[in-house]
């Protein structure tokens, strides 16, 4: 890892870290406090918020951080400065991966701390801090791993592309596509068909293997149970099985996630090492 490049990269992440941390912390804390006043939520409600909104937002950050990382100097015309340094291409890639992961981890740590304090001081002050830390830590660790998968895919995109055109669109398409695949995989689990009496085939459950959101959540055993009395009643009427990941085999999910990360990073290193760069 090159220290000079590391410092340059971390400075470039300063503004995104501040903006994302402040925005997500305020939104999450406000949502939790508001809903607690309305329906008396528990820790399970946080699982729902993470699944529906936070994981999706941070997955977008992660894949965009990766997809822009290796081509932004070419786009800005500052790649010459990097190649003026005594640093190999592999070291460039490794340093950029480290800084991208570190920026993502910082955002998650700040948002997680705000969430933990919100639960500890406002929502569930009677619950032990250790219990809160373990449960919330598991949720944010799940989010961290989801982000790492998308970031790995993002770095592969960055190595394959020769400019930054359409990188945002490609990133959005991948994240939204895998998220929608995960949502569709839940349709056979609906207790009552909502769309003109349509019964969804059980084979749709396999679409969950196309969604890191679903697979990684199953590995961390994240469920929507114990959200609040009202929401538990609602979910019990909507879903046959409230363990939304019941159809996903954890071993297969782990193998798929591992292979996606290894293939993406391998392609990134190999392609970038042999890539003709615009100087």
mmCIF file with all atom_site columns, C-alpha atoms in Angstrom, residues 169-248:
data_model
loop_
_atom_site.group_PDB
_atom_site.id
_atom_site.type_symbol
_atom_site.label_atom_id
_atom_site.label_alt_id
_atom_site.label_comp_id
_atom_site.label_asym_id
_atom_site.label_entity_id
_atom_site.label_seq_id
_atom_site.pdbx_PDB_ins_code
_atom_site.Cartn_x
_atom_site.Cartn_y
_atom_site.Cartn_z
_atom_site.occupancy
_atom_site.B_iso_or_equiv
_atom_site.pdbx_formal_charge
_atom_site.auth_seq_id
_atom_site.auth_comp_id
_atom_site.auth_asym_id
_atom_site.auth_atom_id
_atom_site.pdbx_PDB_model_num
ATOM 1  C CA . UNK A 1 169 ? -26.370 4.131   -14.272 1.00 0.00 ? 169 UNK A CA 1
ATOM 2  C CA . UNK A 1 170 ? -24.694 0.727   -14.276 1.00 0.00 ? 170 UNK A CA 1
ATOM 3  C CA . UNK A 1 171 ? -24.247 0.831   -10.515 1.00 0.00 ? 171 UNK A CA 1
ATOM 4  C CA . UNK A 1 172 ? -27.870 1.818   -9.948  1.00 0.00 ? 172 UNK A CA 1
ATOM 5  C CA . UNK A 1 173 ? -29.075 -0.920  -12.296 1.00 0.00 ? 173 UNK A CA 1
ATOM 6  C CA . UNK A 1 174 ? -27.096 -3.628  -10.483 1.00 0.00 ? 174 UNK A CA 1
ATOM 7  C CA . UNK A 1 175 ? -28.186 -2.569  -6.996  1.00 0.00 ? 175 UNK A CA 1
ATOM 8  C CA . UNK A 1 176 ? -31.840 -2.003  -7.880  1.00 0.00 ? 176 UNK A CA 1
ATOM 9  C CA . UNK A 1 177 ? -31.976 -5.165  -9.995  1.00 0.00 ? 177 UNK A CA 1
ATOM 10 C CA . UNK A 1 178 ? -30.642 -7.419  -7.236  1.00 0.00 ? 178 UNK A CA 1
ATOM 11 C CA . UNK A 1 179 ? -32.874 -5.692  -4.682  1.00 0.00 ? 179 UNK A CA 1
ATOM 12 C CA . UNK A 1 180 ? -35.970 -6.223  -6.829  1.00 0.00 ? 180 UNK A CA 1
ATOM 13 C CA . UNK A 1 181 ? -34.966 -9.864  -7.378  1.00 0.00 ? 181 UNK A CA 1
ATOM 14 C CA . UNK A 1 182 ? -34.933 -10.266 -3.602  1.00 0.00 ? 182 UNK A CA 1
ATOM 15 C CA . UNK A 1 183 ? -38.370 -8.688  -3.273  1.00 0.00 ? 183 UNK A CA 1
ATOM 16 C CA . UNK A 1 184 ? -39.808 -10.928 -6.015  1.00 0.00 ? 184 UNK A CA 1
ATOM 17 C CA . UNK A 1 185 ? -38.393 -13.981 -4.221  1.00 0.00 ? 185 UNK A CA 1
ATOM 18 C CA . UNK A 1 186 ? -40.747 -13.164 -1.306  1.00 0.00 ? 186 UNK A CA 1
ATOM 19 C CA . UNK A 1 187 ? -43.924 -13.321 -3.395  1.00 0.00 ? 187 UNK A CA 1
ATOM 20 C CA . UNK A 1 188 ? -44.562 -17.082 -2.907  1.00 0.00 ? 188 UNK A CA 1
ATOM 21 C CA . UNK A 1 189 ? -44.468 -16.381 0.855   1.00 0.00 ? 189 UNK A CA 1
ATOM 22 C CA . UNK A 1 190 ? -47.500 -14.076 0.715   1.00 0.00 ? 190 UNK A CA 1
ATOM 23 C CA . UNK A 1 191 ? -50.405 -15.411 2.736   1.00 0.00 ? 191 UNK A CA 1
ATOM 24 C CA . UNK A 1 192 ? -53.014 -13.858 0.429   1.00 0.00 ? 192 UNK A CA 1
ATOM 25 C CA . UNK A 1 193 ? -52.452 -13.131 -3.275  1.00 0.00 ? 193 UNK A CA 1
ATOM 26 C CA . UNK A 1 194 ? -52.876 -9.387  -3.721  1.00 0.00 ? 194 UNK A CA 1
ATOM 27 C CA . UNK A 1 195 ? -52.705 -9.092  -7.512  1.00 0.00 ? 195 UNK A CA 1
ATOM 28 C CA . UNK A 1 196 ? -56.034 -10.259 -8.997  1.00 0.00 ? 196 UNK A CA 1
ATOM 29 C CA . UNK A 1 197 ? -55.865 -13.546 -7.127  1.00 0.00 ? 197 UNK A CA 1
ATOM 30 C CA . UNK A 1 198 ? -52.547 -14.569 -8.711  1.00 0.00 ? 198 UNK A CA 1
ATOM 31 C CA . UNK A 1 199 ? -50.729 -17.409 -6.972  1.00 0.00 ? 199 UNK A CA 1
ATOM 32 C CA . UNK A 1 200 ? -46.991 -17.061 -7.383  1.00 0.00 ? 200 UNK A CA 1
ATOM 33 C CA . UNK A 1 201 ? -44.932 -20.190 -8.194  1.00 0.00 ? 201 UNK A CA 1
ATOM 34 C CA . UNK A 1 202 ? -42.537 -21.406 -5.522  1.00 0.00 ? 202 UNK A CA 1
ATOM 35 C CA . UNK A 1 203 ? -39.698 -21.287 -8.047  1.00 0.00 ? 203 UNK A CA 1
ATOM 36 C CA . UNK A 1 204 ? -39.558 -17.515 -7.608  1.00 0.00 ? 204 UNK A CA 1
ATOM 37 C CA . UNK A 1 205 ? -37.932 -18.144 -4.229  1.00 0.00 ? 205 UNK A CA 1
ATOM 38 C CA . UNK A 1 206 ? -34.711 -19.028 -6.071  1.00 0.00 ? 206 UNK A CA 1
ATOM 39 C CA . UNK A 1 207 ? -34.390 -15.400 -7.184  1.00 0.00 ? 207 UNK A CA 1
ATOM 40 C CA . UNK A 1 208 ? -33.163 -14.761 -3.667  1.00 0.00 ? 208 UNK A CA 1
ATOM 41 C CA . UNK A 1 209 ? -29.830 -16.239 -4.786  1.00 0.00 ? 209 UNK A CA 1
ATOM 42 C CA . UNK A 1 210 ? -29.447 -13.273 -7.152  1.00 0.00 ? 210 UNK A CA 1
ATOM 43 C CA . UNK A 1 211 ? -29.759 -10.813 -4.289  1.00 0.00 ? 211 UNK A CA 1
ATOM 44 C CA . UNK A 1 212 ? -26.884 -10.136 -1.861  1.00 0.00 ? 212 UNK A CA 1
ATOM 45 C CA . UNK A 1 213 ? -29.458 -8.394  0.335   1.00 0.00 ? 213 UNK A CA 1
ATOM 46 C CA . UNK A 1 214 ? -31.338 -11.650 0.824   1.00 0.00 ? 214 UNK A CA 1
ATOM 47 C CA . UNK A 1 215 ? -28.383 -14.035 0.953   1.00 0.00 ? 215 UNK A CA 1
ATOM 48 C CA . UNK A 1 216 ? -26.288 -12.064 3.434   1.00 0.00 ? 216 UNK A CA 1
ATOM 49 C CA . UNK A 1 217 ? -29.302 -11.299 5.626   1.00 0.00 ? 217 UNK A CA 1
ATOM 50 C CA . UNK A 1 218 ? -29.943 -15.040 5.781   1.00 0.00 ? 218 UNK A CA 1
ATOM 51 C CA . UNK A 1 219 ? -26.323 -15.663 6.830   1.00 0.00 ? 219 UNK A CA 1
ATOM 52 C CA . UNK A 1 220 ? -26.722 -13.206 9.709   1.00 0.00 ? 220 UNK A CA 1
ATOM 53 C CA . UNK A 1 221 ? -30.212 -14.567 10.473  1.00 0.00 ? 221 UNK A CA 1
ATOM 54 C CA . UNK A 1 222 ? -31.897 -11.168 10.245  1.00 0.00 ? 222 UNK A CA 1
ATOM 55 C CA . UNK A 1 223 ? -35.690 -11.417 10.640  1.00 0.00 ? 223 UNK A CA 1
ATOM 56 C CA . UNK A 1 224 ? -38.651 -9.046  10.827  1.00 0.00 ? 224 UNK A CA 1
ATOM 57 C CA . UNK A 1 225 ? -40.067 -10.663 13.962  1.00 0.00 ? 225 UNK A CA 1
ATOM 58 C CA . UNK A 1 226 ? -40.562 -8.677  17.165  1.00 0.00 ? 226 UNK A CA 1
ATOM 59 C CA . UNK A 1 227 ? -40.857 -5.276  15.483  1.00 0.00 ? 227 UNK A CA 1
ATOM 60 C CA . UNK A 1 228 ? -43.875 -4.020  17.437  1.00 0.00 ? 228 UNK A CA 1
ATOM 61 C CA . UNK A 1 229 ? -47.200 -5.462  18.478  1.00 0.00 ? 229 UNK A CA 1
ATOM 62 C CA . UNK A 1 230 ? -49.015 -3.735  15.621  1.00 0.00 ? 230 UNK A CA 1
ATOM 63 C CA . UNK A 1 231 ? -46.457 -4.580  12.937  1.00 0.00 ? 231 UNK A CA 1
ATOM 64 C CA . UNK A 1 232 ? -46.198 -8.185  14.129  1.00 0.00 ? 232 UNK A CA 1
ATOM 65 C CA . UNK A 1 233 ? -49.946 -8.519  13.579  1.00 0.00 ? 233 UNK A CA 1
ATOM 66 C CA . UNK A 1 234 ? -49.654 -6.959  10.122  1.00 0.00 ? 234 UNK A CA 1
ATOM 67 C CA . UNK A 1 235 ? -46.737 -9.177  9.056   1.00 0.00 ? 235 UNK A CA 1
ATOM 68 C CA . UNK A 1 236 ? -48.482 -12.307 10.334  1.00 0.00 ? 236 UNK A CA 1
ATOM 69 C CA . UNK A 1 237 ? -51.408 -11.493 8.027   1.00 0.00 ? 237 UNK A CA 1
ATOM 70 C CA . UNK A 1 238 ? -49.163 -10.779 5.024   1.00 0.00 ? 238 UNK A CA 1
ATOM 71 C CA . UNK A 1 239 ? -46.480 -13.491 5.208   1.00 0.00 ? 239 UNK A CA 1
ATOM 72 C CA . UNK A 1 240 ? -46.887 -17.213 5.733   1.00 0.00 ? 240 UNK A CA 1
ATOM 73 C CA . UNK A 1 241 ? -43.383 -17.473 7.176   1.00 0.00 ? 241 UNK A CA 1
ATOM 74 C CA . UNK A 1 242 ? -41.996 -14.353 8.903   1.00 0.00 ? 242 UNK A CA 1
ATOM 75 C CA . UNK A 1 243 ? -38.500 -15.758 8.489   1.00 0.00 ? 243 UNK A CA 1
ATOM 76 C CA . UNK A 1 244 ? -38.210 -14.168 5.053   1.00 0.00 ? 244 UNK A CA 1
ATOM 77 C CA . UNK A 1 245 ? -35.068 -16.125 4.152   1.00 0.00 ? 245 UNK A CA 1
ATOM 78 C CA . UNK A 1 246 ? -36.446 -19.591 4.884   1.00 0.00 ? 246 UNK A CA 1
ATOM 79 C CA . UNK A 1 247 ? -35.987 -20.651 1.237   1.00 0.00 ? 247 UNK A CA 1
ATOM 80 C CA . UNK A 1 248 ? -32.288 -19.717 1.091   1.00 0.00 ? 248 UNK A CA 1
#
